[in-house]
Coordinates of C-alpha atoms in Angstrom, one line a residue:
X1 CA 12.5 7.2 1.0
X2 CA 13.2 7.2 4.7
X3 CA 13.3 4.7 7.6
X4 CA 10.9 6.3 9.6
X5 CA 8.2 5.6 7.0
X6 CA 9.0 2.3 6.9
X7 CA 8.7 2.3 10.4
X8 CA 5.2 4.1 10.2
X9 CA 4.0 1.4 7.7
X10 CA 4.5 -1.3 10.4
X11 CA 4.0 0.7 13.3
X12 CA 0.7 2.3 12.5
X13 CA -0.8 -0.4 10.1
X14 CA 0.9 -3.8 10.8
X15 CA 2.0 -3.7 14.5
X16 CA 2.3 -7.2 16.4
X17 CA -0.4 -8.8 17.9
X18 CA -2.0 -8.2 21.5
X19 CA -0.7 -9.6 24.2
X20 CA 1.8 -12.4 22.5
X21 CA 4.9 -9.8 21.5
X22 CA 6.8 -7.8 23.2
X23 CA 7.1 -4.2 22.5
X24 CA 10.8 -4.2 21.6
X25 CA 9.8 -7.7 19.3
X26 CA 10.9 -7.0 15.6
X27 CA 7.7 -5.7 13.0
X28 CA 4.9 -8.1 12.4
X29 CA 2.8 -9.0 9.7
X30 CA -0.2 -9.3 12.3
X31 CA -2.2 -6.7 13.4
X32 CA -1.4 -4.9 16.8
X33 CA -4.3 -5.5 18.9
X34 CA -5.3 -2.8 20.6
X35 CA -6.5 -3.0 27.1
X36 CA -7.3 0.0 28.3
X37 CA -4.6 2.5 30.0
X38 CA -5.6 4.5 32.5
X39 CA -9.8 3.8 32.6
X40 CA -12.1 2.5 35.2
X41 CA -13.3 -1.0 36.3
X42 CA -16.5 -1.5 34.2
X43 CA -19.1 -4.1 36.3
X44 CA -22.0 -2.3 33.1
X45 CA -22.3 -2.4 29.3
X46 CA -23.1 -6.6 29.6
X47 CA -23.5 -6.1 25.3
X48 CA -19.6 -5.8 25.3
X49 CA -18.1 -8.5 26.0
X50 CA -14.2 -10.6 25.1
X51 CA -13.2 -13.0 22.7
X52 CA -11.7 -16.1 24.3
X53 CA -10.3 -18.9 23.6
X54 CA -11.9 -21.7 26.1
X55 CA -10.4 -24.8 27.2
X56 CA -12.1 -26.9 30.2
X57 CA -12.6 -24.3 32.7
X58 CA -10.4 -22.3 31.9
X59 CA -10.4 -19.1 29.7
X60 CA -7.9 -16.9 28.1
X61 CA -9.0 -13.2 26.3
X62 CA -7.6 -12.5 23.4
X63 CA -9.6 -9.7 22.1
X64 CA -12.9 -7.9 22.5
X65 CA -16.2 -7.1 20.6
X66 CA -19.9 -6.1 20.4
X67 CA -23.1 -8.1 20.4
X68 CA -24.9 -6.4 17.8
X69 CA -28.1 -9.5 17.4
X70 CA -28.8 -12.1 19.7
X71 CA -26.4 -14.5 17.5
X72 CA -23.7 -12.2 16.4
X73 CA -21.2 -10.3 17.7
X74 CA -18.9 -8.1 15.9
X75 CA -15.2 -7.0 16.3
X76 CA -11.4 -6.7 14.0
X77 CA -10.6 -9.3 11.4
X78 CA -7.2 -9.4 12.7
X79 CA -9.4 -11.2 16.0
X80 CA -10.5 -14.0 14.0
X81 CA -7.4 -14.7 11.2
X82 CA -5.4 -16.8 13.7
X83 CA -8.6 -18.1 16.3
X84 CA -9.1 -21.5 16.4
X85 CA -13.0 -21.8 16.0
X86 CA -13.2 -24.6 18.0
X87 CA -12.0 -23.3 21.4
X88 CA -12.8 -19.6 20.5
X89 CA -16.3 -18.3 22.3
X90 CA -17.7 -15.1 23.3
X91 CA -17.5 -14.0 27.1
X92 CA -20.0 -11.8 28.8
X93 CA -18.9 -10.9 31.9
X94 CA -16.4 -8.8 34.3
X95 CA -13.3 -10.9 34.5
X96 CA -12.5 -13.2 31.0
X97 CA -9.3 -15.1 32.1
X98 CA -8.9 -17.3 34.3
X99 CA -11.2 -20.0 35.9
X100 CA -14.7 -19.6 37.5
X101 CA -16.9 -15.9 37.7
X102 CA -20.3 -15.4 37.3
X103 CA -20.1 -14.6 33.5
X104 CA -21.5 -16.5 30.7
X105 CA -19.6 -18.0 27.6
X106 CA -21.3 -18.4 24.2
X107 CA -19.2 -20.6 22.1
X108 CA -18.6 -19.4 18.2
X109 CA -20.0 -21.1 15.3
X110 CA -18.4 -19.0 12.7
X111 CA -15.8 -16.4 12.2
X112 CA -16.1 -14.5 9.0
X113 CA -13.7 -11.7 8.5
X114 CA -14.4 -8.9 5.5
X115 CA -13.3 -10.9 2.6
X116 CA -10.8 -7.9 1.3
X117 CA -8.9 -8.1 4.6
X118 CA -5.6 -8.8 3.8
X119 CA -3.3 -9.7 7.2
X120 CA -0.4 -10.8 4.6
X121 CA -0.4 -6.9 3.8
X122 CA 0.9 -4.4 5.8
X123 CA -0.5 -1.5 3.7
X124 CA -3.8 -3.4 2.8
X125 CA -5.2 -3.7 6.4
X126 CA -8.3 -0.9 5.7
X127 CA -11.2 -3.6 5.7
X128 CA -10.5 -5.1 9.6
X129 CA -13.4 -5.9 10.3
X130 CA -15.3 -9.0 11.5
X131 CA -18.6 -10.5 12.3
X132 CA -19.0 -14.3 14.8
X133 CA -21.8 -15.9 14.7
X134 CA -22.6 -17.5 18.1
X135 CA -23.9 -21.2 18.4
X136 CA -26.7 -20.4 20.6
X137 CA -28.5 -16.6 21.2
X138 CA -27.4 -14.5 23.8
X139 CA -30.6 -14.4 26.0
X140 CA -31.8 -10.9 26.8
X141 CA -31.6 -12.0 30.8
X142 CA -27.8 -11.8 29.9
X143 CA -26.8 -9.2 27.6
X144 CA -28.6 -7.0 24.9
X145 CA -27.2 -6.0 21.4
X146 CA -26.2 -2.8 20.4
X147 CA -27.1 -0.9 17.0
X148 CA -24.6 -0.9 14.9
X149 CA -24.2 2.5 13.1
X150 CA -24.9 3.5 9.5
X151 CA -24.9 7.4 10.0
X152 CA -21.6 9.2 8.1
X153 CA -19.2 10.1 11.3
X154 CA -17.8 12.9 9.5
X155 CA -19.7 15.0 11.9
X156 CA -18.8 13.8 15.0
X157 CA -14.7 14.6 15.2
X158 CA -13.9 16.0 18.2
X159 CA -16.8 14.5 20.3
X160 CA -15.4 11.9 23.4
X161 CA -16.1 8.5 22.6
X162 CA -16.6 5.5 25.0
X163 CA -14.5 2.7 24.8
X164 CA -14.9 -0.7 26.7
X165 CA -12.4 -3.6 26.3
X166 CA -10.4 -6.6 28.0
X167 CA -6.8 -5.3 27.0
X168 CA -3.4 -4.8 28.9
X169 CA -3.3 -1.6 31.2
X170 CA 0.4 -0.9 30.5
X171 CA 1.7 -0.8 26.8
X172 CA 5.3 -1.2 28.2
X173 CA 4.6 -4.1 30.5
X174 CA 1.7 -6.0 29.1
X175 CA 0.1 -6.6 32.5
X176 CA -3.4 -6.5 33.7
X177 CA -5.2 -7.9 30.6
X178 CA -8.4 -9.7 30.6
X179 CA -10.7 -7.3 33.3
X180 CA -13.5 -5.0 31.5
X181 CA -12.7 -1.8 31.5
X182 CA -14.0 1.8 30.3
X183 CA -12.5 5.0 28.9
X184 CA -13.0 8.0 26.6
X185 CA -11.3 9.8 24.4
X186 CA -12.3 12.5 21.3
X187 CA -12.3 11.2 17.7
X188 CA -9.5 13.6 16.2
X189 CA -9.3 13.0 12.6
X190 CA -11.9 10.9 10.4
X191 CA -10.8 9.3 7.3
X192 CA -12.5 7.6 4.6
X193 CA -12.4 3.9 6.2
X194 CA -10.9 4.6 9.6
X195 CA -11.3 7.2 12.4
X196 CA -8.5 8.1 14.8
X197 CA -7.3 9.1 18.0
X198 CA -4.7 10.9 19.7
X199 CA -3.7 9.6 23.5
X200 CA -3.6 12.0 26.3
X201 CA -2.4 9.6 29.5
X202 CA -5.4 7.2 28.2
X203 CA -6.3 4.9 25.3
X204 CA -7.2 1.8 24.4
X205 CA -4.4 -0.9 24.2
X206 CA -3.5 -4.7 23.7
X207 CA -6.5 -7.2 24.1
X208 CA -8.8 -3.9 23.6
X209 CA -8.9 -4.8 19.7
X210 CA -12.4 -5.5 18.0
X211 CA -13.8 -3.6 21.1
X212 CA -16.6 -1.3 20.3
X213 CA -16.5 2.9 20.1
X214 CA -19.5 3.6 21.7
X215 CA -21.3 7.0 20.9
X216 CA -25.0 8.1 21.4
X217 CA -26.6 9.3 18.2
X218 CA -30.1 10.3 18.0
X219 CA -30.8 9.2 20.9
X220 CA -29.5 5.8 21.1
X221 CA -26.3 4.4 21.9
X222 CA -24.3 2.8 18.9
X223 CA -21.6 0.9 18.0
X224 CA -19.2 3.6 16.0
X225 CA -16.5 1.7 15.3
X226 CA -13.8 -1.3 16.5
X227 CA -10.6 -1.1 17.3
X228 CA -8.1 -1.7 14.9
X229 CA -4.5 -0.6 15.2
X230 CA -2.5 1.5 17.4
X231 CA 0.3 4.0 16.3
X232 CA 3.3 3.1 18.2
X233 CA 6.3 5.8 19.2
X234 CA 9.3 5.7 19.9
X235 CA 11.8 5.5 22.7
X236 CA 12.4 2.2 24.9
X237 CA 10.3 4.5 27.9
X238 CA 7.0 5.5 25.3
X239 CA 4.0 3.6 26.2
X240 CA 2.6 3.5 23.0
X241 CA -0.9 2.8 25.0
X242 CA -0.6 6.2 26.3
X243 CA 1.5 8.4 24.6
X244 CA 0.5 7.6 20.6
X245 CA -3.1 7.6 19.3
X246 CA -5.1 4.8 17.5
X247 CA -7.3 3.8 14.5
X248 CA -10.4 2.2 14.7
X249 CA -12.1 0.9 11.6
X250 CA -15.6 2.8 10.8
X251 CA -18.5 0.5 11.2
X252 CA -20.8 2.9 9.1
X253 CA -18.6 2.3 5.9
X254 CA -18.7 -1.2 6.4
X255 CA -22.5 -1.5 7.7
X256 CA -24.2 -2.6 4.1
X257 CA -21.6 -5.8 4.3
X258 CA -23.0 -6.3 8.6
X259 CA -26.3 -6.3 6.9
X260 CA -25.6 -8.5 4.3
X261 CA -23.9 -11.0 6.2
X262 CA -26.5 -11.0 9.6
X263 CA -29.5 -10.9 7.6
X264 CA -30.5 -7.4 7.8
X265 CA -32.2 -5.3 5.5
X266 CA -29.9 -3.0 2.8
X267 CA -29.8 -0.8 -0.1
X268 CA -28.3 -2.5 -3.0
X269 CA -26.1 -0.6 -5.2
X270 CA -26.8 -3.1 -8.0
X271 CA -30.6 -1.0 -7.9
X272 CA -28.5 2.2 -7.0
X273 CA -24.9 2.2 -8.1
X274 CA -25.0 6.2 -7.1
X275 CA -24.4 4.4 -3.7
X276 CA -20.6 4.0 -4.1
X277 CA -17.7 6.1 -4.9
X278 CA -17.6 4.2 -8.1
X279 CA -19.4 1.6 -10.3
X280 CA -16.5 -0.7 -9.9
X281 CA -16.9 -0.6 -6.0
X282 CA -20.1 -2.3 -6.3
X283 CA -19.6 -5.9 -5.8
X284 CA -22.0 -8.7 -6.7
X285 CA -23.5 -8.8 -3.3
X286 CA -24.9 -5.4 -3.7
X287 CA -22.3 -4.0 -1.1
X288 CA -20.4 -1.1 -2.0
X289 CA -16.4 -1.3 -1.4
X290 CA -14.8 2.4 -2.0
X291 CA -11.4 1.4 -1.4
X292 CA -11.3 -0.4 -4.6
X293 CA -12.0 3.2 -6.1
X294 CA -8.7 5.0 -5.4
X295 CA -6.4 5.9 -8.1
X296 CA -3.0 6.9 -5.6
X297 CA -0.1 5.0 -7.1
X298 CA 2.6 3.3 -4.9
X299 CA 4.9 6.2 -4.6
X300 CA 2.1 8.6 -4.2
X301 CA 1.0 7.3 -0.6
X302 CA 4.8 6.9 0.3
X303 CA 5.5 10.9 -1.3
X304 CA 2.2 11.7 1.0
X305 CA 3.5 10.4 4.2
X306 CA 7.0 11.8 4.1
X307 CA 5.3 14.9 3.0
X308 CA 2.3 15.5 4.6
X309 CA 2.7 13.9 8.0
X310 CA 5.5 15.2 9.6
X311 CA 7.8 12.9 8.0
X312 CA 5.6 10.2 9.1
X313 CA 5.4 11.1 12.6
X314 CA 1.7 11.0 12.4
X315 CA 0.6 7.4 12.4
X316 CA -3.0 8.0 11.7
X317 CA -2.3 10.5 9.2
X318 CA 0.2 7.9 7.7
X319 CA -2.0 5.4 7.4
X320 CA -4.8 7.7 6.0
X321 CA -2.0 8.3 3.0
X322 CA -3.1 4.5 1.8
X323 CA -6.6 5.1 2.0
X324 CA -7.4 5.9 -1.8
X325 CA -4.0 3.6 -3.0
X326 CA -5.5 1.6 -5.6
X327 CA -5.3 -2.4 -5.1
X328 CA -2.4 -2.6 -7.1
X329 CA -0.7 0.2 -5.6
X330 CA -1.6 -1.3 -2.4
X331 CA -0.1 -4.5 -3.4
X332 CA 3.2 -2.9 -4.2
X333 CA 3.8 -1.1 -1.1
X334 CA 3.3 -3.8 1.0
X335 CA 6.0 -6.0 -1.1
X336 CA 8.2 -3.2 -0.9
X337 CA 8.0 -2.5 2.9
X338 CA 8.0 -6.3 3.9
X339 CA 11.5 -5.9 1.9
X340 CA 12.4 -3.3 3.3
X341 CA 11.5 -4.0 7.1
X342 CA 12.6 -7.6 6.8
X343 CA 16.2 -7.2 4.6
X344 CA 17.3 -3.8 6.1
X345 CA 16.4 -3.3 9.8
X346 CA 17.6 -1.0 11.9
X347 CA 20.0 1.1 9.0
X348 CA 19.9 4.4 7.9
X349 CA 21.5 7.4 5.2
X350 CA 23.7 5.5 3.1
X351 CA 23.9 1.6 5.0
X352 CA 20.3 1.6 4.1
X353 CA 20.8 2.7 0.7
X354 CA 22.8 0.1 -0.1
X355 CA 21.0 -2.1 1.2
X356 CA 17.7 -1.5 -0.3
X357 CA 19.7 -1.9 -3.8
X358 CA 20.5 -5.0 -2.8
X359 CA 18.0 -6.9 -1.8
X360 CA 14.6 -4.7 -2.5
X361 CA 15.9 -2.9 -5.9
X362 CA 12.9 -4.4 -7.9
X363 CA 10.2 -4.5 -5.5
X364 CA 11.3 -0.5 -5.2
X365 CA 11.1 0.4 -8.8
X366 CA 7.9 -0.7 -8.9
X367 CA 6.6 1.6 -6.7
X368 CA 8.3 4.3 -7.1
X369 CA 7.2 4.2 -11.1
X370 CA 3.9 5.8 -11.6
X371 CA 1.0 2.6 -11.6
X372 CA 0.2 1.8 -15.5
X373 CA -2.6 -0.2 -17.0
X374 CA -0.1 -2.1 -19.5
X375 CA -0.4 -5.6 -19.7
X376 CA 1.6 -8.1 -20.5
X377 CA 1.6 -7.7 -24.7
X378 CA 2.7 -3.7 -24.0
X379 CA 4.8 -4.4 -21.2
X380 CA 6.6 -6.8 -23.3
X381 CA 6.9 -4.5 -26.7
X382 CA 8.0 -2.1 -24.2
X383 CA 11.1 -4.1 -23.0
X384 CA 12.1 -5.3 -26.7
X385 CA 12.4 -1.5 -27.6
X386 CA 15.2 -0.5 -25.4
X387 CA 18.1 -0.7 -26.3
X388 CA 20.8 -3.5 -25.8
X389 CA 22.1 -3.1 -22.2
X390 CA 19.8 0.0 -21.4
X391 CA 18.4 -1.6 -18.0
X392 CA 17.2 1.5 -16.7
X393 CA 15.1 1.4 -19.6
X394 CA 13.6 -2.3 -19.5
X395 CA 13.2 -1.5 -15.3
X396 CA 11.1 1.2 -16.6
X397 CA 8.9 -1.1 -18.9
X398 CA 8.2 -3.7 -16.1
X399 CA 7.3 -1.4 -13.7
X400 CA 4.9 0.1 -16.2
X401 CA 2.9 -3.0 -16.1
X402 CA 0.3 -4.4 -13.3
X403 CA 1.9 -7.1 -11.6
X404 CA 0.7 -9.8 -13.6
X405 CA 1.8 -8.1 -15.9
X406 CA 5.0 -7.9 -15.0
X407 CA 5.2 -11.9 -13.8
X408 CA 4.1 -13.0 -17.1
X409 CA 6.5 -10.6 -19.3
X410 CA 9.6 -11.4 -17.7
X411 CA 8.4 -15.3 -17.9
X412 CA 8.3 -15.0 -21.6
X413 CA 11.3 -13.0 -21.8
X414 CA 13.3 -15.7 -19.9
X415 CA 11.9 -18.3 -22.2
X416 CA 12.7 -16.5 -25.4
X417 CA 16.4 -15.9 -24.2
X418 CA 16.8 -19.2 -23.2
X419 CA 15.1 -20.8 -26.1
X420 CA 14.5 -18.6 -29.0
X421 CA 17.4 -16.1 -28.5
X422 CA 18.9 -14.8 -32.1
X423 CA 15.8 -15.4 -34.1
X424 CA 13.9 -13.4 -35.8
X425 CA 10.0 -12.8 -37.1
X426 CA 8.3 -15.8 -38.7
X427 CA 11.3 -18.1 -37.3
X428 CA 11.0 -16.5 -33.9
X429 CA 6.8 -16.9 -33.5
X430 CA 7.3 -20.8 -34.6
X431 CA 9.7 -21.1 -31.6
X432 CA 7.7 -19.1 -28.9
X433 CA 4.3 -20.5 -29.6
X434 CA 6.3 -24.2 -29.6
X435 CA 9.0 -24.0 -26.9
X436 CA 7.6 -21.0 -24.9
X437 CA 3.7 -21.7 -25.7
X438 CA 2.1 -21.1 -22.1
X439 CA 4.1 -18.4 -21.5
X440 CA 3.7 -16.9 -25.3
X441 CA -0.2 -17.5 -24.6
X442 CA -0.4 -15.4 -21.4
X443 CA 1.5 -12.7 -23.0
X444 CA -0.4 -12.6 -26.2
X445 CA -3.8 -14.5 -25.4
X446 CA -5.3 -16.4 -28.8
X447 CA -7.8 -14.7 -30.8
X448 CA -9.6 -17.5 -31.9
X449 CA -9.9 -15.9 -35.3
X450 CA -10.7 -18.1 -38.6
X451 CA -9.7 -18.0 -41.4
X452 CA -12.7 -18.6 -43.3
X453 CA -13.8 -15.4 -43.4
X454 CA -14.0 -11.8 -41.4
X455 CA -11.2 -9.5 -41.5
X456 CA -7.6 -9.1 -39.0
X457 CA -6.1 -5.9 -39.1
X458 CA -4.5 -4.2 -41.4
X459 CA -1.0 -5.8 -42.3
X460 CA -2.0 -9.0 -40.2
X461 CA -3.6 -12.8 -41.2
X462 CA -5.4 -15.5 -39.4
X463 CA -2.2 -17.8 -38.6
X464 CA -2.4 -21.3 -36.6
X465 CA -0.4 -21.2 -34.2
X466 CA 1.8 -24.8 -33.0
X467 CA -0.1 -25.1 -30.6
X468 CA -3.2 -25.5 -32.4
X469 CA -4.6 -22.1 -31.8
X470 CA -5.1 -18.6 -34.4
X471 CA -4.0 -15.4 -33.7
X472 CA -3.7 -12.1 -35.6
X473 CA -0.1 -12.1 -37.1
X474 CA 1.6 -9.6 -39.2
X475 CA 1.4 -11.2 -42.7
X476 CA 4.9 -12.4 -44.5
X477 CA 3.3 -10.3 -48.0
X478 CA 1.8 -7.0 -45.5
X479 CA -1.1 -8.0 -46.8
X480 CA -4.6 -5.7 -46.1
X481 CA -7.7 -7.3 -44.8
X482 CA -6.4 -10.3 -44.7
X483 CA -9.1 -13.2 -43.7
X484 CA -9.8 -13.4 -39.8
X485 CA -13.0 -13.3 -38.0
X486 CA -12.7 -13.1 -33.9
X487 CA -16.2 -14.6 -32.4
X488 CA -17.0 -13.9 -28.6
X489 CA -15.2 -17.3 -27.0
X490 CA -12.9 -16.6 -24.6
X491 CA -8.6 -17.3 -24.9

């Protein structure tokens, strides 16, 4: 484990947001939002235009994005999180802050970010992407949407893409935000959920986030993509709007959910499941969601950054490590790296160490220890089978568990030491199910068996339980068969 993956966690997936922090500020839980360094007044492309939040006369551009219908425009979830709906509205026009112009505004009706995005996780930030809906329709007099793209992008690295945005012009400064501007820059790696870039005295900055990658595919120009994070570097002189790269969250991955939401026609993978990576990324809605089909455990993404990007000097390649994390794994890093960012700034070698044993030791066993299916029952037999004192052991038990998991066992192990310690067996089940019943319950859900009739297995009986439920209990006598019957009803 190594600082500068910790820093490559915050830097390149949970920077701070556009225009309100500093560069030196500490890490963020919000996005960074990524104005455009080094591009060109842009007076065209009226179907781009900047989130702002309006008061009187009066605006103030906080982001950018893409009419894409007459009544929606789309951009970054990390836009909409923290917008207040009443004041935010959709500006089509040259300059966006300020007073006055000869724009338009379109006030919002509705902000709906993808419901997986998760702004309280800084390694769970692959779904930002958002749609507004707009009060009243754009007219085509003022502006024209733009087709969003469903084509795989696979094909397209290395081609220059346009970007147009409101952002800052200088990452160090953050001056100069607010003004439509264009630039273009190659796609140089494409990832399963994100695309990214690589700055060569150009790039999309703060206030540019949510705008729209612009690219001409058979024949027509689309929207690619919006603009999602930027990578950061290092030194207090590194523009990180110029110097770094940036991801920029693939619209084609996410266009079944555009459809579903705006009202346009999809394939359902509930009539075609082929459709995802997995059966278990098809959600009720008919929209497939591959990122709840990777399998990399906690460690595995951290293992991948220090070891297949430079030590975590590739941001985009950093954040690609997370892309197949499974949600639990997910879940764990981004505990362990709030931890570690918030309790141990700033250290390194042994300081840092320390200091991660001291106030992140938990959160770090849990992801460095391979992500298990155990629930709560096996995490629990687990933890009774060490050995008295043998804590490396027991760590290695919890951390075997899902989270729940994990919450739930050490609840009923700090019930039974508090309440039940020294007892044994049949005396020991009467006092968890009476003085540790919730807990006892979690752990071992009820199996509503009866004993009328039916069969528990072998060496187990039909037992009430004080708390007026039956479960499957070893038998006093070891008796075989004894009468149970489980019907369908839920614990």
């Amino acid at each position: 484990m190594q600082t500068r993956v910790r820093n490559l966690v915050f830097g390149s997936l949970a920077a701070v947001s556009v225009g309100c922090t500093s560069p030196d500020a500490a890490p963020s839980l919000a996005h960074e939002s990524a104005a455009i360094v080094n591009g060109a007044n842009e007076p065209g492309y009226p179907g781009v235009g900047s989130l702002v939040q309006s008061r009187g006369t009066r605006r103030a551009s906080f982001c950018s994005g893409t009419l894409i219908a007459p009544n929606w425009v789309i951009t970054a979830a990390h836009c909409t999180k923290n917008a207040q709906l009443s004041s935010t509205a959709f500006y089509v026009g040259e300059q966006a802050t300020g007073t006055g112009g000869s724009g338009k505004t379109f006030a919002a009706a509705e902000l709906i970010a993808h419901p997986r995005y998760d702004d309280g996780n800084p390694a769970a930030l692959l779904h930002d992407i958002a749609l507004v809906r707009l009060r009243d329709a754009v007219p085509a007099s003022v502006a024209t949407p733009y087709p969003y793209n469903r084509a795989a992008l696979e094909p397209t690295v290395g081609r220059a893409v346009t970007y147009v945005g409101y952002g800052v012009t200088s990452g160090l400064a953050q001056t100069g935000g607010g003004r439509k501007r264009r630039t273009a820059v190659p796609i140089s790696r494409v990832d399963p959920l994100t695309y990214s870039l690589k700055f060569e005295g150009t790039g999309v900055c703060f206030g540019d986030s949510g705008g729209p990658g612009l690219l001409e595919l058979d024949g027509e120009t689309r929207v690619i993509s919006v603009v999602s994070t930027g990578n950061g570097c290092e030194g207090d002189n590194c523009d990180p709007c110029s110097e770094a790269g940036s991801n920029h969250t693939r619209v084609d991955v996410f266009s079944d959910w555009v459809a579903s939401v705006i009202g346009d026609d999809f394939e359902s993978c509930t009539d075609n499941v082929s459709r995802c990576d997995c059966s278990s990324g098809c959600g009720e809605d008919g929209v497939c969601d591959d990122a709840l089909c990777g399998g990399k455990s906690c460690n595995e993404m951290i293992r991948c950054m220090i070891d297949d990007c430079q030590d975590g000097a590739d941001g985009s390649c950093a954040q690609a490590c997370t892309h197949r994390g499974s949600p639990e794994a997910l879940t764990r890093l981004g505990k362990f790296v709030t931890c570690w960012a918030e309790r141990c700034p700033d250290l390194d070698g042994a300081q840092e160490e320390a200091c991660l044993a001291r106030n992140c030791a938990a959160l770090r066993t849990q992801c460095e220890a391979p992500a298990g299916p155990n629930l709560c029952a096996a995490t629990d037999a687990c933890d009774r089978a060490c050995a008295a004192g043998d804590t490396a052991c027991v760590a290695a038990c919890t951390a075997s568990g899902t989270l729940e998991a994990q919450a739930q066992a050490t609840t009923l192990s700090q019930c039974r030491a508090a309440q039940c310690a020294a007892l044994t067996g049949a005396a020991e089940l009467t006092c968890l199910t009476g003085k540790c019943g919730a807990a006892y319950s979690a752990c071992y859900p009820p199996d509503h068996c009866s004993p009328m009739g039916g069969a528990c297995p072998k060496g187990t009986a039909c037992l009430p339980t004080s708390n007026g439920k039956t479960r499957c209990e070893p038998s006093a006598d070891g008796a075989v068969n004894s009468p149970c019957v489980r019907d369908a009803q839920p614990a």
